[in-house]
Coordinates of C-alpha atoms in Angstrom, one line a residue:
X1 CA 0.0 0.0 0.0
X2 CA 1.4 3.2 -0.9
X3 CA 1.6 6.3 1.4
X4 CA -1.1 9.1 0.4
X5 CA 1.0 12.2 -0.9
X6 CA 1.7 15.0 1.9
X7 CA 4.0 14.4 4.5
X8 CA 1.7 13.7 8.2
X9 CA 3.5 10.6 9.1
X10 CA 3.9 9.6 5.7
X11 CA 5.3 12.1 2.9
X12 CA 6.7 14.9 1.0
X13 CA 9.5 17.4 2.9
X14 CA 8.1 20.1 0.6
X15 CA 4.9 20.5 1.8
X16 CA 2.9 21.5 5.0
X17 CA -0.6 20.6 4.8
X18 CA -3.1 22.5 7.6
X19 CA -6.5 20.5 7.7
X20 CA -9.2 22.4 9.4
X21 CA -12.3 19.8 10.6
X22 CA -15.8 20.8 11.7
X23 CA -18.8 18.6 11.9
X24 CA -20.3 19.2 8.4
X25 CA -17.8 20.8 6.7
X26 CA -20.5 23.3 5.7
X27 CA -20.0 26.3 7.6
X28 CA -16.7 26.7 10.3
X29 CA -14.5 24.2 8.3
X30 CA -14.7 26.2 4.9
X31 CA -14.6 29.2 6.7
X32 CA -11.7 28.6 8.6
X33 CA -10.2 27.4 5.3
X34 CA -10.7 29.7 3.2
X35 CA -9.5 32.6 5.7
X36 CA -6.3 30.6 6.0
X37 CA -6.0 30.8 2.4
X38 CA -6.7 34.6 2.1
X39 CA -4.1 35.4 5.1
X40 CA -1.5 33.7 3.6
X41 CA -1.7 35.0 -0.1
X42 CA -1.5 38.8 2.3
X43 CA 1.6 37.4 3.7
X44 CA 3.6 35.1 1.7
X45 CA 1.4 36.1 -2.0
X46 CA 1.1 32.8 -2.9
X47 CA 1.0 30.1 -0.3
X48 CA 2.0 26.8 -2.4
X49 CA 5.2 29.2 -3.1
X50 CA 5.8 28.2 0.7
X51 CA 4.7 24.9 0.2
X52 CA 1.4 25.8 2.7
X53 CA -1.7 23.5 1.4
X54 CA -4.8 24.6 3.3
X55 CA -7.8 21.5 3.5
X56 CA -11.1 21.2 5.3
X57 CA -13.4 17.8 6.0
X58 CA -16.1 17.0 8.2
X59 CA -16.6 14.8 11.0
X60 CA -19.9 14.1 9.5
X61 CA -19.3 15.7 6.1
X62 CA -21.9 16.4 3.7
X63 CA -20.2 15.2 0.5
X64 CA -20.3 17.2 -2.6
X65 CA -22.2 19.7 -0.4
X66 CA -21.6 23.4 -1.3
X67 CA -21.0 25.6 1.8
X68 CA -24.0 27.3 3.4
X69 CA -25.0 30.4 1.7
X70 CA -23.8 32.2 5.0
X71 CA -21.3 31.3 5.1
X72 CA -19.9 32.5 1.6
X73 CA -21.1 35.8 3.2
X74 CA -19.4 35.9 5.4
X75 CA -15.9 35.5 3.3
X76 CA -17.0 37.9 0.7
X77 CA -17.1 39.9 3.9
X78 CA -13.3 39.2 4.5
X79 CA -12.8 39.1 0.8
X80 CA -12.2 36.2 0.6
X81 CA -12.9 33.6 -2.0
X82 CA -15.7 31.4 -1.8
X83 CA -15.7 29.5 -5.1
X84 CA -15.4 26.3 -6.1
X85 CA -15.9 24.4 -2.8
X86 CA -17.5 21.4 -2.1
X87 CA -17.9 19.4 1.2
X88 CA -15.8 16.3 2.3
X89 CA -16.6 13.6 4.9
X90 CA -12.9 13.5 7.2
X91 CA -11.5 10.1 6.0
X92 CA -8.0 8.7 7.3
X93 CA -5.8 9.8 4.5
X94 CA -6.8 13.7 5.9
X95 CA -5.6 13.2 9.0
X96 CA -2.2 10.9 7.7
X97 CA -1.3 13.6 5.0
X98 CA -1.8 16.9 8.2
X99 CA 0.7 17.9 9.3
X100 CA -1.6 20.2 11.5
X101 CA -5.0 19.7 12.3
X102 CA -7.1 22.2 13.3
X103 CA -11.0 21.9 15.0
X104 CA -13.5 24.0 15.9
X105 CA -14.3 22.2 18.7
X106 CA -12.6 19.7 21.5
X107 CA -14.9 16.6 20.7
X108 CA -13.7 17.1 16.7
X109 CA -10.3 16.9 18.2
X110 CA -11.0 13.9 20.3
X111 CA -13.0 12.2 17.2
X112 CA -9.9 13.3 14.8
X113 CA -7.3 11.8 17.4
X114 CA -9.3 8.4 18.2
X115 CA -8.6 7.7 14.6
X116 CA -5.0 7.3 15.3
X117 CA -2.1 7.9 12.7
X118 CA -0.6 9.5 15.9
X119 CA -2.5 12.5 15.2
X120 CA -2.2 13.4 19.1
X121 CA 0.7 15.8 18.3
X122 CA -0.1 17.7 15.8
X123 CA -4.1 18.1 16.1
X124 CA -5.3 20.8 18.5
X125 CA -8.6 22.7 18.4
X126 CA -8.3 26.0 16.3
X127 CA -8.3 28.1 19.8
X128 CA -6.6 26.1 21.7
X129 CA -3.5 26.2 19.0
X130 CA -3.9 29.9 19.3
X131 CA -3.3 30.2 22.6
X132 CA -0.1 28.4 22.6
X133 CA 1.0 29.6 19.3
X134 CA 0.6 33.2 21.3
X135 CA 3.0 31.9 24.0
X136 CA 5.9 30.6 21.7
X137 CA 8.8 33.6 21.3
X138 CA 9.0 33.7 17.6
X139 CA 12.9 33.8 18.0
X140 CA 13.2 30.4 19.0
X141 CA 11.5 29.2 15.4
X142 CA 13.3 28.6 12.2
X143 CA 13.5 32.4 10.2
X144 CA 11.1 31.3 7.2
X145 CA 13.5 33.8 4.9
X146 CA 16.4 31.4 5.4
X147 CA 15.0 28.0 6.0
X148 CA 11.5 28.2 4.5
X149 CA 8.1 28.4 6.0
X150 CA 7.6 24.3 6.1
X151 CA 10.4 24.2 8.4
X152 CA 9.2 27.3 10.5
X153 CA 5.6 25.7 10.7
X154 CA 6.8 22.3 11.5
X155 CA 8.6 23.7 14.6
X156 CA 6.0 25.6 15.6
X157 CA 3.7 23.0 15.6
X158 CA 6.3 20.7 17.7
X159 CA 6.1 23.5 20.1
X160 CA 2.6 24.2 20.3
X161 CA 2.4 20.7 21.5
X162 CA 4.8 20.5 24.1
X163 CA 3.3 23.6 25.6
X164 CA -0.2 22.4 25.8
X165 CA 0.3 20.3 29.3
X166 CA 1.3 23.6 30.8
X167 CA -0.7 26.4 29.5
X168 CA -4.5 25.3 29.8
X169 CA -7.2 26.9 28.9
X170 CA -9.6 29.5 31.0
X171 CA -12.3 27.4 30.5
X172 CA -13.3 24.6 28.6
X173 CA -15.8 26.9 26.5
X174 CA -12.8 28.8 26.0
X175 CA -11.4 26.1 23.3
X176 CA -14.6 26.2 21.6
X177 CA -15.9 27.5 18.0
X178 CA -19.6 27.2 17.9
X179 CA -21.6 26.0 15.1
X180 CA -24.1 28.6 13.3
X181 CA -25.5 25.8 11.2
X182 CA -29.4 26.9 10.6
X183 CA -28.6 30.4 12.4
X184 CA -28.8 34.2 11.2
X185 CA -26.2 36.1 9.1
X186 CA -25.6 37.9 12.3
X187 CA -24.7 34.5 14.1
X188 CA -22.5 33.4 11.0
X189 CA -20.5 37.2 10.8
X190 CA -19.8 36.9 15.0
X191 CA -18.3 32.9 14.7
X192 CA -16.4 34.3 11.3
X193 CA -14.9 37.1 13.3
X194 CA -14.0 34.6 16.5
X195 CA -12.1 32.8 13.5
X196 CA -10.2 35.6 11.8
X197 CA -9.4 37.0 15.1
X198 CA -7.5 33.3 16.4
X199 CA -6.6 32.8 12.9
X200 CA -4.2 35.9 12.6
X201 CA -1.3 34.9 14.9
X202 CA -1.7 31.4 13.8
X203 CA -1.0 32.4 10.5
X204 CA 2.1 35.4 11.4
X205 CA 3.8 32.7 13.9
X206 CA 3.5 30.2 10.5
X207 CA 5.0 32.5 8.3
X208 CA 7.0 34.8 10.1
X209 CA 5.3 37.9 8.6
X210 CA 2.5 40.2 10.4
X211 CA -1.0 40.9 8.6
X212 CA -0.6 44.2 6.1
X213 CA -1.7 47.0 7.7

């Protein structure tokens, strides 16, 4: 049997592949990756030129779905791009090709972790990686100008890890993105700005570069 492509436990040294996992892979999972996206091209212009691939799946994912309606706008808000998405159902070859995985909630995490491919390490809910990301000194990571961002963002990931038996959270709502499934565009803009807001220095401690003013 051969090794899905992306590294994980299994692949390329090239590539860095973030998987974001909700429960339908309708609303938080394609919003969360499709502002990764966006905040990357600010940052690095083109993120596959830092070897960066950003995925989404659900834990019970409506395959072939398109996103919810508000969620698209909600990224137009962002201006961010929208198109061409359809739903996945999380199978094991997402979580063996991550090299991070990132969850809106902790019971995504626990589901994505219970499917092993020692995916303990590197998956962490999307606030939860925040909140260590926060606490790592930037100095201490690889400069992404001289040894690439795929090296900076696999040492920041062994960080985050290594961190998270110290530095808990608040409380356990704390960790927590909730789902606007069925709710109001006013719902859907509050959960996309909870995301932007722990996206951003998830995506300057990857790179190494701040968000443009």
């Amino acid at each position: 049997m051969t090794a899905p492509e992306g590294r994980g436990i299994a692949g390329r040294a090239d590539t860095f592949r973030i998987l974001h996992v909700s429960t339908g892979n309708v609303c938080r999972s394609p919003i969360t990756e499709r502002l990764t996206r966006h905040a990357l091209v600010d940052r690095l212009g083109d993120p596959l030129q830092g070897g960066l691939i950003v995925e989404s799946a659900g834990t019970w994912g409506h395959e072939g779905a398109p996103m919810e309606a508000n969620a698209e706008v909600v990224l137009a808000d962002f201006g961010a791009d929208a198109t061409g998405f359809t739903g996945r159902e999380l199978l094991d070859e997402h979580v063996i090709r991550a090299d991070l995985v990132l969850t809106a909630t902790r019971d995504h995490r626990a589901q994505v972790i219970s499917m092993g491919h020692s995916a303990g390490l590197r998956t962490f809910t999307l606030k939860e990686f925040t909140r260590l990301v926060r606490a790592i000194d930037p100095a201490t990571l690889p400069d992404a100008r001289e040894e690439g961002v795929v090296e900076r963002a696999r040492a920041l990931v062994r960080a985050a890890a290594a961190l998270r038996g110290w530095l808990l959270a608040p409380t356990a709502e704390a960790d927590e993105v909730y789902d606007p499934y069925g709710a109001p565009i006013t719902f859907f803009r509050s959960i996309g700005d909870e995301i932007s807001q722990a996206l951003d220095p998830v995506v300057t401690a990857l790179t190494g570069v701040p968000a443009p003013h």
